[in-house]
Short mmCIF file of N, CA and C in Angstrom, two decimals:
data_model
loop_
_atom_site.label_atom_id
_atom_site.label_comp_id
_atom_site.label_asym_id
_atom_site.label_seq_id
_atom_site.Cartn_x
_atom_site.Cartn_y
_atom_site.Cartn_z
N MET A 6 13.45 1.22 1.10
CA MET A 6 13.92 2.29 1.94
C MET A 6 15.39 2.60 1.63
N ILE A 7 16.13 1.57 1.25
CA ILE A 7 17.53 1.80 0.88
C ILE A 7 17.60 2.66 -0.38
N LEU A 8 16.75 2.36 -1.36
CA LEU A 8 16.74 3.17 -2.58
C LEU A 8 16.30 4.60 -2.30
N LEU A 9 15.35 4.78 -1.41
CA LEU A 9 14.94 6.14 -1.03
C LEU A 9 16.10 6.89 -0.41
N GLY A 10 16.86 6.21 0.45
CA GLY A 10 18.03 6.83 1.05
C GLY A 10 19.09 7.19 0.03
N LEU A 11 19.30 6.31 -0.94
CA LEU A 11 20.28 6.61 -1.99
C LEU A 11 19.83 7.77 -2.86
N ALA A 12 18.56 7.84 -3.16
CA ALA A 12 18.04 8.89 -4.04
C ALA A 12 18.02 10.26 -3.38
N THR A 13 17.76 10.28 -2.07
CA THR A 13 17.63 11.56 -1.38
C THR A 13 18.86 11.94 -0.56
N GLY A 14 19.73 10.97 -0.30
CA GLY A 14 20.93 11.26 0.47
C GLY A 14 20.70 11.21 1.97
N THR A 15 19.57 10.72 2.41
CA THR A 15 19.28 10.64 3.84
C THR A 15 18.38 9.44 4.12
N PRO A 16 18.59 8.80 5.28
CA PRO A 16 17.70 7.70 5.65
C PRO A 16 16.50 8.15 6.49
N ARG A 17 16.43 9.43 6.82
CA ARG A 17 15.38 9.94 7.70
C ARG A 17 14.11 10.25 6.91
N ILE A 18 13.00 9.70 7.37
CA ILE A 18 11.72 9.89 6.69
C ILE A 18 11.36 11.38 6.65
N SER A 19 11.59 12.10 7.74
CA SER A 19 11.23 13.52 7.77
C SER A 19 11.99 14.31 6.71
N GLU A 20 13.25 13.98 6.49
CA GLU A 20 14.04 14.68 5.47
C GLU A 20 13.64 14.25 4.06
N ILE A 21 13.28 12.98 3.90
CA ILE A 21 12.80 12.51 2.59
C ILE A 21 11.51 13.23 2.23
N LEU A 22 10.61 13.36 3.20
CA LEU A 22 9.35 14.05 2.96
C LEU A 22 9.56 15.54 2.72
N ALA A 23 10.58 16.12 3.37
CA ALA A 23 10.85 17.55 3.20
C ALA A 23 11.34 17.87 1.79
N LYS A 24 11.92 16.90 1.13
CA LYS A 24 12.38 17.12 -0.24
C LYS A 24 11.21 17.23 -1.21
N GLY A 25 10.03 16.86 -0.75
CA GLY A 25 8.82 17.03 -1.55
C GLY A 25 8.81 16.24 -2.83
N THR A 26 8.36 16.87 -3.88
CA THR A 26 8.20 16.18 -5.15
C THR A 26 9.47 16.16 -6.00
N ALA A 27 10.58 16.62 -5.47
CA ALA A 27 11.84 16.61 -6.22
C ALA A 27 12.30 15.18 -6.52
N LEU A 28 11.83 14.24 -5.74
CA LEU A 28 12.20 12.84 -5.94
C LEU A 28 11.72 12.30 -7.28
N SER A 29 10.62 12.84 -7.80
CA SER A 29 10.07 12.31 -9.06
C SER A 29 10.98 12.56 -10.26
N ALA A 30 11.94 13.45 -10.14
CA ALA A 30 12.88 13.71 -11.23
C ALA A 30 14.11 12.80 -11.17
N HIS A 31 14.26 12.05 -10.09
CA HIS A 31 15.44 11.20 -9.91
C HIS A 31 15.32 9.93 -10.75
N ALA A 32 16.46 9.39 -11.16
CA ALA A 32 16.47 8.18 -11.99
C ALA A 32 15.94 6.96 -11.24
N LEU A 33 16.04 6.95 -9.92
CA LEU A 33 15.55 5.82 -9.13
C LEU A 33 14.07 5.93 -8.76
N TYR A 34 13.40 6.95 -9.24
CA TYR A 34 12.00 7.16 -8.85
C TYR A 34 11.11 5.97 -9.22
N LEU A 35 11.19 5.49 -10.44
CA LEU A 35 10.31 4.39 -10.86
C LEU A 35 10.59 3.09 -10.11
N PRO A 36 11.86 2.69 -9.90
CA PRO A 36 12.08 1.49 -9.07
C PRO A 36 11.59 1.68 -7.63
N ILE A 37 11.80 2.86 -7.07
CA ILE A 37 11.31 3.13 -5.71
C ILE A 37 9.79 3.05 -5.69
N LEU A 38 9.16 3.66 -6.66
CA LEU A 38 7.70 3.65 -6.75
C LEU A 38 7.17 2.22 -6.87
N ALA A 39 7.77 1.43 -7.75
CA ALA A 39 7.32 0.06 -7.96
C ALA A 39 7.45 -0.77 -6.68
N LEU A 40 8.58 -0.68 -6.01
CA LEU A 40 8.79 -1.46 -4.79
C LEU A 40 7.90 -0.99 -3.65
N LEU A 41 7.73 0.30 -3.53
CA LEU A 41 6.86 0.85 -2.49
C LEU A 41 5.41 0.41 -2.69
N LEU A 42 4.94 0.50 -3.93
CA LEU A 42 3.57 0.08 -4.23
C LEU A 42 3.40 -1.43 -4.06
N LEU A 43 4.38 -2.20 -4.48
CA LEU A 43 4.32 -3.65 -4.33
C LEU A 43 4.19 -4.04 -2.87
N GLY A 44 5.03 -3.47 -2.03
CA GLY A 44 4.96 -3.77 -0.60
C GLY A 44 3.66 -3.31 0.04
N SER A 45 3.21 -2.13 -0.31
CA SER A 45 1.97 -1.59 0.27
C SER A 45 0.75 -2.35 -0.20
N PHE A 46 0.69 -2.66 -1.49
CA PHE A 46 -0.46 -3.40 -2.02
C PHE A 46 -0.52 -4.80 -1.45
N THR A 47 0.63 -5.42 -1.26
CA THR A 47 0.65 -6.76 -0.68
C THR A 47 0.19 -6.71 0.77
N LYS A 48 0.68 -5.76 1.53
CA LYS A 48 0.33 -5.66 2.95
C LYS A 48 -1.13 -5.29 3.16
N SER A 49 -1.69 -4.46 2.28
CA SER A 49 -3.08 -4.04 2.45
C SER A 49 -4.07 -4.89 1.65
N ALA A 50 -3.60 -6.00 1.09
CA ALA A 50 -4.44 -6.98 0.40
C ALA A 50 -5.20 -6.39 -0.79
N GLN A 51 -4.51 -5.56 -1.56
CA GLN A 51 -5.10 -5.01 -2.78
C GLN A 51 -5.04 -6.07 -3.88
N VAL A 52 -5.98 -5.98 -4.83
CA VAL A 52 -5.94 -6.88 -5.99
C VAL A 52 -4.66 -6.59 -6.75
N PRO A 53 -3.88 -7.52 -7.15
CA PRO A 53 -4.02 -8.97 -7.20
C PRO A 53 -3.38 -9.69 -6.01
N PHE A 54 -3.11 -9.00 -4.94
CA PHE A 54 -2.47 -9.60 -3.76
C PHE A 54 -3.47 -9.86 -2.64
N HIS A 55 -4.72 -10.05 -2.97
CA HIS A 55 -5.79 -10.18 -1.99
C HIS A 55 -5.94 -11.59 -1.43
N PHE A 56 -5.28 -12.57 -1.99
CA PHE A 56 -5.52 -13.96 -1.64
C PHE A 56 -5.08 -14.33 -0.23
N TRP A 57 -4.15 -13.60 0.38
CA TRP A 57 -3.64 -13.99 1.68
C TRP A 57 -4.59 -13.63 2.82
N LEU A 58 -5.41 -12.61 2.65
CA LEU A 58 -6.23 -12.13 3.76
C LEU A 58 -7.27 -13.14 4.23
N PRO A 59 -8.07 -13.76 3.36
CA PRO A 59 -9.03 -14.75 3.86
C PRO A 59 -8.36 -15.93 4.55
N ASN A 60 -7.20 -16.35 4.07
CA ASN A 60 -6.48 -17.45 4.72
C ASN A 60 -5.96 -17.03 6.09
N ALA A 61 -5.59 -15.80 6.26
CA ALA A 61 -5.11 -15.32 7.55
C ALA A 61 -6.25 -15.20 8.55
N MET A 62 -7.45 -15.02 8.07
CA MET A 62 -8.61 -14.88 8.96
C MET A 62 -9.06 -16.22 9.54
N ALA A 63 -8.39 -17.31 9.19
CA ALA A 63 -8.77 -18.63 9.69
C ALA A 63 -8.35 -18.84 11.14
N ALA A 64 -7.64 -17.92 11.72
CA ALA A 64 -7.20 -18.04 13.11
C ALA A 64 -8.40 -17.88 14.05
N LEU A 65 -8.18 -18.11 15.32
CA LEU A 65 -9.24 -17.92 16.31
C LEU A 65 -9.75 -16.48 16.25
N THR A 66 -11.02 -16.29 16.47
CA THR A 66 -11.64 -14.99 16.29
C THR A 66 -10.98 -13.87 17.10
N PRO A 67 -10.75 -14.03 18.42
CA PRO A 67 -10.12 -12.93 19.16
C PRO A 67 -8.72 -12.58 18.64
N VAL A 68 -7.94 -13.59 18.32
CA VAL A 68 -6.59 -13.35 17.82
C VAL A 68 -6.66 -12.66 16.47
N SER A 69 -7.49 -13.18 15.60
CA SER A 69 -7.62 -12.62 14.26
C SER A 69 -8.14 -11.19 14.31
N ALA A 70 -9.13 -10.94 15.13
CA ALA A 70 -9.69 -9.60 15.25
C ALA A 70 -8.65 -8.61 15.77
N PHE A 71 -7.87 -9.03 16.77
CA PHE A 71 -6.85 -8.15 17.32
C PHE A 71 -5.78 -7.82 16.28
N LEU A 72 -5.26 -8.85 15.62
CA LEU A 72 -4.19 -8.63 14.65
C LEU A 72 -4.64 -7.75 13.49
N HIS A 73 -5.82 -8.01 12.97
CA HIS A 73 -6.26 -7.27 11.80
C HIS A 73 -6.72 -5.86 12.15
N SER A 74 -7.26 -5.67 13.34
CA SER A 74 -7.68 -4.32 13.71
C SER A 74 -6.49 -3.45 14.12
N ALA A 75 -5.45 -4.07 14.60
CA ALA A 75 -4.32 -3.30 15.10
C ALA A 75 -3.31 -2.94 14.01
N THR A 76 -2.86 -3.93 13.26
CA THR A 76 -1.74 -3.63 12.38
C THR A 76 -1.79 -4.23 10.99
N MET A 77 -2.30 -5.41 10.85
CA MET A 77 -2.06 -6.20 9.64
C MET A 77 -2.34 -5.44 8.34
N VAL A 78 -3.57 -5.07 8.10
CA VAL A 78 -3.95 -4.49 6.81
C VAL A 78 -3.65 -3.00 6.77
N LYS A 79 -3.67 -2.34 7.89
CA LYS A 79 -3.50 -0.89 7.92
C LYS A 79 -2.07 -0.44 7.65
N ALA A 80 -1.11 -1.31 7.81
CA ALA A 80 0.29 -0.91 7.62
C ALA A 80 0.57 -0.48 6.19
N GLY A 81 0.00 -1.17 5.22
CA GLY A 81 0.21 -0.78 3.82
C GLY A 81 -0.42 0.56 3.50
N VAL A 82 -1.62 0.79 4.01
CA VAL A 82 -2.31 2.06 3.79
C VAL A 82 -1.55 3.19 4.48
N TYR A 83 -1.05 2.94 5.68
CA TYR A 83 -0.27 3.95 6.39
C TYR A 83 1.00 4.32 5.62
N LEU A 84 1.67 3.31 5.07
CA LEU A 84 2.89 3.57 4.31
C LEU A 84 2.59 4.45 3.09
N LEU A 85 1.51 4.16 2.38
CA LEU A 85 1.15 4.98 1.22
C LEU A 85 0.81 6.41 1.64
N ALA A 86 0.07 6.55 2.72
CA ALA A 86 -0.29 7.89 3.19
C ALA A 86 0.94 8.66 3.67
N ARG A 87 1.83 7.97 4.34
CA ARG A 87 3.04 8.61 4.87
C ARG A 87 3.99 9.06 3.76
N MET A 88 4.09 8.27 2.70
CA MET A 88 5.02 8.58 1.62
C MET A 88 4.41 9.45 0.53
N HIS A 89 3.13 9.75 0.63
CA HIS A 89 2.45 10.54 -0.40
C HIS A 89 3.13 11.89 -0.69
N PRO A 90 3.54 12.67 0.32
CA PRO A 90 4.17 13.96 0.00
C PRO A 90 5.44 13.84 -0.85
N ALA A 91 6.18 12.77 -0.68
CA ALA A 91 7.42 12.60 -1.43
C ALA A 91 7.22 11.93 -2.78
N MET A 92 6.22 11.08 -2.89
CA MET A 92 6.05 10.28 -4.11
C MET A 92 5.02 10.84 -5.08
N ALA A 93 4.24 11.81 -4.66
CA ALA A 93 3.11 12.26 -5.47
C ALA A 93 3.49 13.23 -6.58
N GLY A 94 4.73 13.30 -6.95
CA GLY A 94 5.15 14.26 -7.97
C GLY A 94 4.91 13.83 -9.39
N SER A 95 4.31 12.67 -9.60
CA SER A 95 4.09 12.21 -10.98
C SER A 95 2.68 11.66 -11.14
N ASP A 96 2.26 11.59 -12.38
CA ASP A 96 0.95 11.01 -12.67
C ASP A 96 0.94 9.50 -12.44
N VAL A 97 2.10 8.87 -12.51
CA VAL A 97 2.17 7.42 -12.30
C VAL A 97 1.65 7.07 -10.91
N TRP A 98 2.04 7.82 -9.90
CA TRP A 98 1.59 7.60 -8.53
C TRP A 98 0.07 7.71 -8.45
N PHE A 99 -0.47 8.79 -8.96
CA PHE A 99 -1.90 9.05 -8.88
C PHE A 99 -2.71 7.98 -9.62
N TYR A 100 -2.36 7.71 -10.86
CA TYR A 100 -3.14 6.76 -11.66
C TYR A 100 -3.00 5.33 -11.17
N THR A 101 -1.83 4.97 -10.67
CA THR A 101 -1.65 3.61 -10.15
C THR A 101 -2.48 3.41 -8.89
N LEU A 102 -2.42 4.35 -7.95
CA LEU A 102 -3.20 4.21 -6.73
C LEU A 102 -4.70 4.21 -7.02
N THR A 103 -5.13 5.11 -7.89
CA THR A 103 -6.55 5.18 -8.23
C THR A 103 -7.02 3.91 -8.92
N SER A 104 -6.25 3.41 -9.84
CA SER A 104 -6.64 2.21 -10.59
C SER A 104 -6.72 0.98 -9.69
N PHE A 105 -5.67 0.74 -8.92
CA PHE A 105 -5.67 -0.43 -8.05
C PHE A 105 -6.75 -0.32 -6.97
N GLY A 106 -6.94 0.87 -6.43
CA GLY A 106 -7.99 1.06 -5.43
C GLY A 106 -9.38 0.82 -5.99
N ALA A 107 -9.64 1.32 -7.20
CA ALA A 107 -10.95 1.13 -7.82
C ALA A 107 -11.20 -0.34 -8.15
N VAL A 108 -10.20 -1.01 -8.71
CA VAL A 108 -10.36 -2.43 -9.04
C VAL A 108 -10.58 -3.25 -7.77
N THR A 109 -9.85 -2.94 -6.72
CA THR A 109 -10.02 -3.66 -5.46
C THR A 109 -11.41 -3.43 -4.89
N ALA A 110 -11.91 -2.20 -4.94
CA ALA A 110 -13.25 -1.90 -4.42
C ALA A 110 -14.32 -2.65 -5.20
N VAL A 111 -14.22 -2.66 -6.51
CA VAL A 111 -15.21 -3.37 -7.33
C VAL A 111 -15.11 -4.87 -7.08
N PHE A 112 -13.91 -5.40 -7.05
CA PHE A 112 -13.69 -6.83 -6.82
C PHE A 112 -14.26 -7.25 -5.47
N ALA A 113 -13.97 -6.49 -4.42
CA ALA A 113 -14.48 -6.81 -3.09
C ALA A 113 -16.00 -6.70 -3.03
N SER A 114 -16.56 -5.73 -3.72
CA SER A 114 -18.02 -5.57 -3.74
C SER A 114 -18.70 -6.76 -4.41
N VAL A 115 -18.15 -7.20 -5.52
CA VAL A 115 -18.73 -8.36 -6.22
C VAL A 115 -18.61 -9.60 -5.36
N PHE A 116 -17.46 -9.81 -4.73
CA PHE A 116 -17.32 -10.97 -3.84
C PHE A 116 -18.29 -10.90 -2.67
N ALA A 117 -18.48 -9.72 -2.11
CA ALA A 117 -19.40 -9.58 -0.98
C ALA A 117 -20.84 -9.88 -1.40
N LEU A 118 -21.23 -9.45 -2.58
CA LEU A 118 -22.58 -9.73 -3.06
C LEU A 118 -22.80 -11.20 -3.37
N ARG A 119 -21.74 -11.90 -3.74
CA ARG A 119 -21.86 -13.31 -4.08
C ARG A 119 -21.59 -14.23 -2.90
N CYS A 120 -21.33 -13.68 -1.74
CA CYS A 120 -21.01 -14.47 -0.55
C CYS A 120 -22.21 -15.32 -0.14
N ALA A 121 -22.00 -16.61 0.01
CA ALA A 121 -23.09 -17.52 0.38
C ALA A 121 -23.32 -17.55 1.88
N ARG A 122 -22.30 -17.19 2.65
CA ARG A 122 -22.43 -17.23 4.11
C ARG A 122 -22.97 -15.91 4.63
N PRO A 123 -23.85 -15.95 5.60
CA PRO A 123 -24.27 -14.68 6.23
C PRO A 123 -23.12 -14.14 7.06
N ILE A 124 -22.99 -12.85 7.04
CA ILE A 124 -21.88 -12.23 7.78
C ILE A 124 -22.34 -11.82 9.15
#
Protein backbone atom coordinates (compact mmCIF):
# COMPACT_ATOMS: atom_id res chain seq x y z
CA MET A 1 0.00 0.00 0.00
CA ILE A 2 2.95 2.30 0.62
CA LEU A 3 4.25 1.66 -2.90
CA LEU A 4 0.78 2.32 -4.32
CA GLY A 5 0.72 5.62 -2.47
CA LEU A 6 4.15 6.56 -3.77
CA ALA A 7 3.25 5.64 -7.35
CA THR A 8 -0.08 7.46 -7.41
CA GLY A 9 0.61 10.30 -5.00
CA THR A 10 -2.32 9.44 -2.74
CA PRO A 11 -3.04 6.92 0.02
CA ARG A 12 -6.79 6.87 -0.73
CA ILE A 13 -8.08 3.73 -2.43
CA SER A 14 -10.81 5.68 -4.25
CA GLU A 15 -8.24 8.02 -5.80
CA ILE A 16 -5.91 5.13 -6.68
CA LEU A 17 -8.79 3.39 -8.45
CA ALA A 18 -9.79 6.63 -10.19
CA LYS A 19 -6.38 6.80 -11.83
CA GLY A 20 -7.40 3.64 -13.69
CA THR A 21 -4.86 1.83 -15.77
CA ALA A 22 -2.32 4.69 -15.76
CA LEU A 23 -0.54 2.87 -12.95
CA SER A 24 0.69 0.18 -15.35
CA ALA A 25 3.06 2.69 -16.98
CA HIS A 26 4.75 3.56 -13.67
CA ALA A 27 8.19 2.16 -12.79
CA LEU A 28 6.83 0.74 -9.51
CA TYR A 29 4.05 -1.22 -11.23
CA LEU A 30 5.82 -4.60 -11.24
CA PRO A 31 6.94 -4.46 -7.57
CA ILE A 32 3.43 -3.34 -6.58
CA LEU A 33 1.91 -6.12 -8.66
CA ALA A 34 4.24 -8.76 -7.20
CA LEU A 35 3.60 -7.74 -3.59
CA LEU A 36 -0.15 -7.40 -4.10
CA LEU A 37 -0.40 -10.83 -5.72
CA LEU A 38 1.86 -12.41 -3.09
CA GLY A 39 -0.30 -11.11 -0.26
CA SER A 40 -3.57 -12.00 -1.96
CA PHE A 41 -2.48 -15.48 -3.03
CA THR A 42 -1.20 -16.23 0.46
CA LYS A 43 -4.38 -15.01 2.13
CA SER A 44 -6.69 -16.87 -0.26
CA ALA A 45 -4.63 -20.11 -0.10
CA GLN A 46 -3.74 -20.23 -3.80
CA VAL A 47 -1.11 -22.70 -5.00
CA PRO A 48 1.77 -22.68 -3.89
CA PHE A 49 0.56 -21.02 -0.66
CA HIS A 50 -2.21 -23.55 0.00
CA PHE A 51 -0.51 -25.43 2.85
CA TRP A 52 -1.75 -23.20 5.68
CA LEU A 53 -5.47 -23.69 5.14
CA PRO A 54 -5.84 -27.37 6.16
CA ASN A 55 -3.75 -26.72 9.27
CA ALA A 56 -5.95 -23.76 10.19
CA MET A 57 -9.05 -25.93 9.88
CA ALA A 58 -7.86 -28.04 12.83
CA ALA A 59 -9.63 -25.68 15.24
CA LEU A 60 -13.01 -26.47 16.78
CA THR A 61 -15.71 -26.67 14.13
CA PRO A 62 -17.82 -23.63 15.16
CA VAL A 63 -14.76 -21.42 15.53
CA SER A 64 -13.22 -22.63 12.29
CA ALA A 65 -16.48 -22.29 10.37
CA PHE A 66 -17.03 -18.75 11.64
CA LEU A 67 -13.51 -17.56 10.88
CA HIS A 68 -13.33 -19.06 7.42
CA SER A 69 -16.83 -18.04 6.36
CA ALA A 70 -16.41 -14.49 7.60
CA THR A 71 -12.97 -13.28 6.68
CA MET A 72 -10.04 -15.65 6.41
CA VAL A 73 -9.95 -16.80 2.79
CA LYS A 74 -12.18 -14.13 1.28
CA ALA A 75 -9.87 -11.23 2.17
CA GLY A 76 -7.37 -12.11 -0.56
CA VAL A 77 -10.08 -12.45 -3.20
CA TYR A 78 -11.65 -9.17 -2.08
CA LEU A 79 -8.30 -7.39 -2.37
CA LEU A 80 -7.80 -8.66 -5.92
CA ALA A 81 -11.33 -7.66 -6.92
CA ARG A 82 -10.99 -4.24 -5.30
CA MET A 83 -7.65 -3.46 -6.94
CA HIS A 84 -8.61 -4.82 -10.38
CA PRO A 85 -9.56 -1.42 -11.90
CA ALA A 86 -6.15 0.03 -11.05
CA MET A 87 -3.96 -3.00 -11.74
CA ALA A 88 -5.58 -4.49 -14.83
CA GLY A 89 -3.69 -2.32 -17.30
CA SER A 90 -1.23 -5.02 -18.31
CA ASP A 91 -1.22 -8.57 -19.57
CA VAL A 92 0.90 -9.58 -16.57
CA TRP A 93 -2.10 -9.06 -14.26
CA PHE A 94 -4.46 -11.06 -16.46
CA TYR A 95 -2.15 -13.99 -17.20
CA THR A 96 -0.88 -14.28 -13.64
CA LEU A 97 -4.36 -14.36 -12.12
CA THR A 98 -5.63 -16.77 -14.76
CA SER A 99 -2.65 -19.10 -14.42
CA PHE A 100 -2.61 -19.27 -10.64
CA GLY A 101 -6.39 -19.63 -10.50
CA ALA A 102 -6.41 -22.47 -13.02
CA VAL A 103 -3.55 -24.33 -11.32
CA THR A 104 -5.25 -23.94 -7.94
CA ALA A 105 -8.57 -25.22 -9.32
CA VAL A 106 -6.94 -28.28 -10.90
CA PHE A 107 -4.82 -28.95 -7.80
CA ALA A 108 -7.83 -28.70 -5.48
CA SER A 109 -9.92 -30.92 -7.76
CA VAL A 110 -7.28 -33.65 -7.81
CA PHE A 111 -6.90 -33.49 -4.03
CA ALA A 112 -10.67 -33.67 -3.58
CA LEU A 113 -10.92 -36.73 -5.82
CA ARG A 114 -8.12 -38.46 -3.92
CA CYS A 115 -9.52 -37.64 -0.48
CA ALA A 116 -9.86 -40.80 1.60
CA ARG A 117 -12.20 -39.25 4.17
CA PRO A 118 -15.88 -38.75 3.40
CA ILE A 119 -16.80 -35.11 3.51
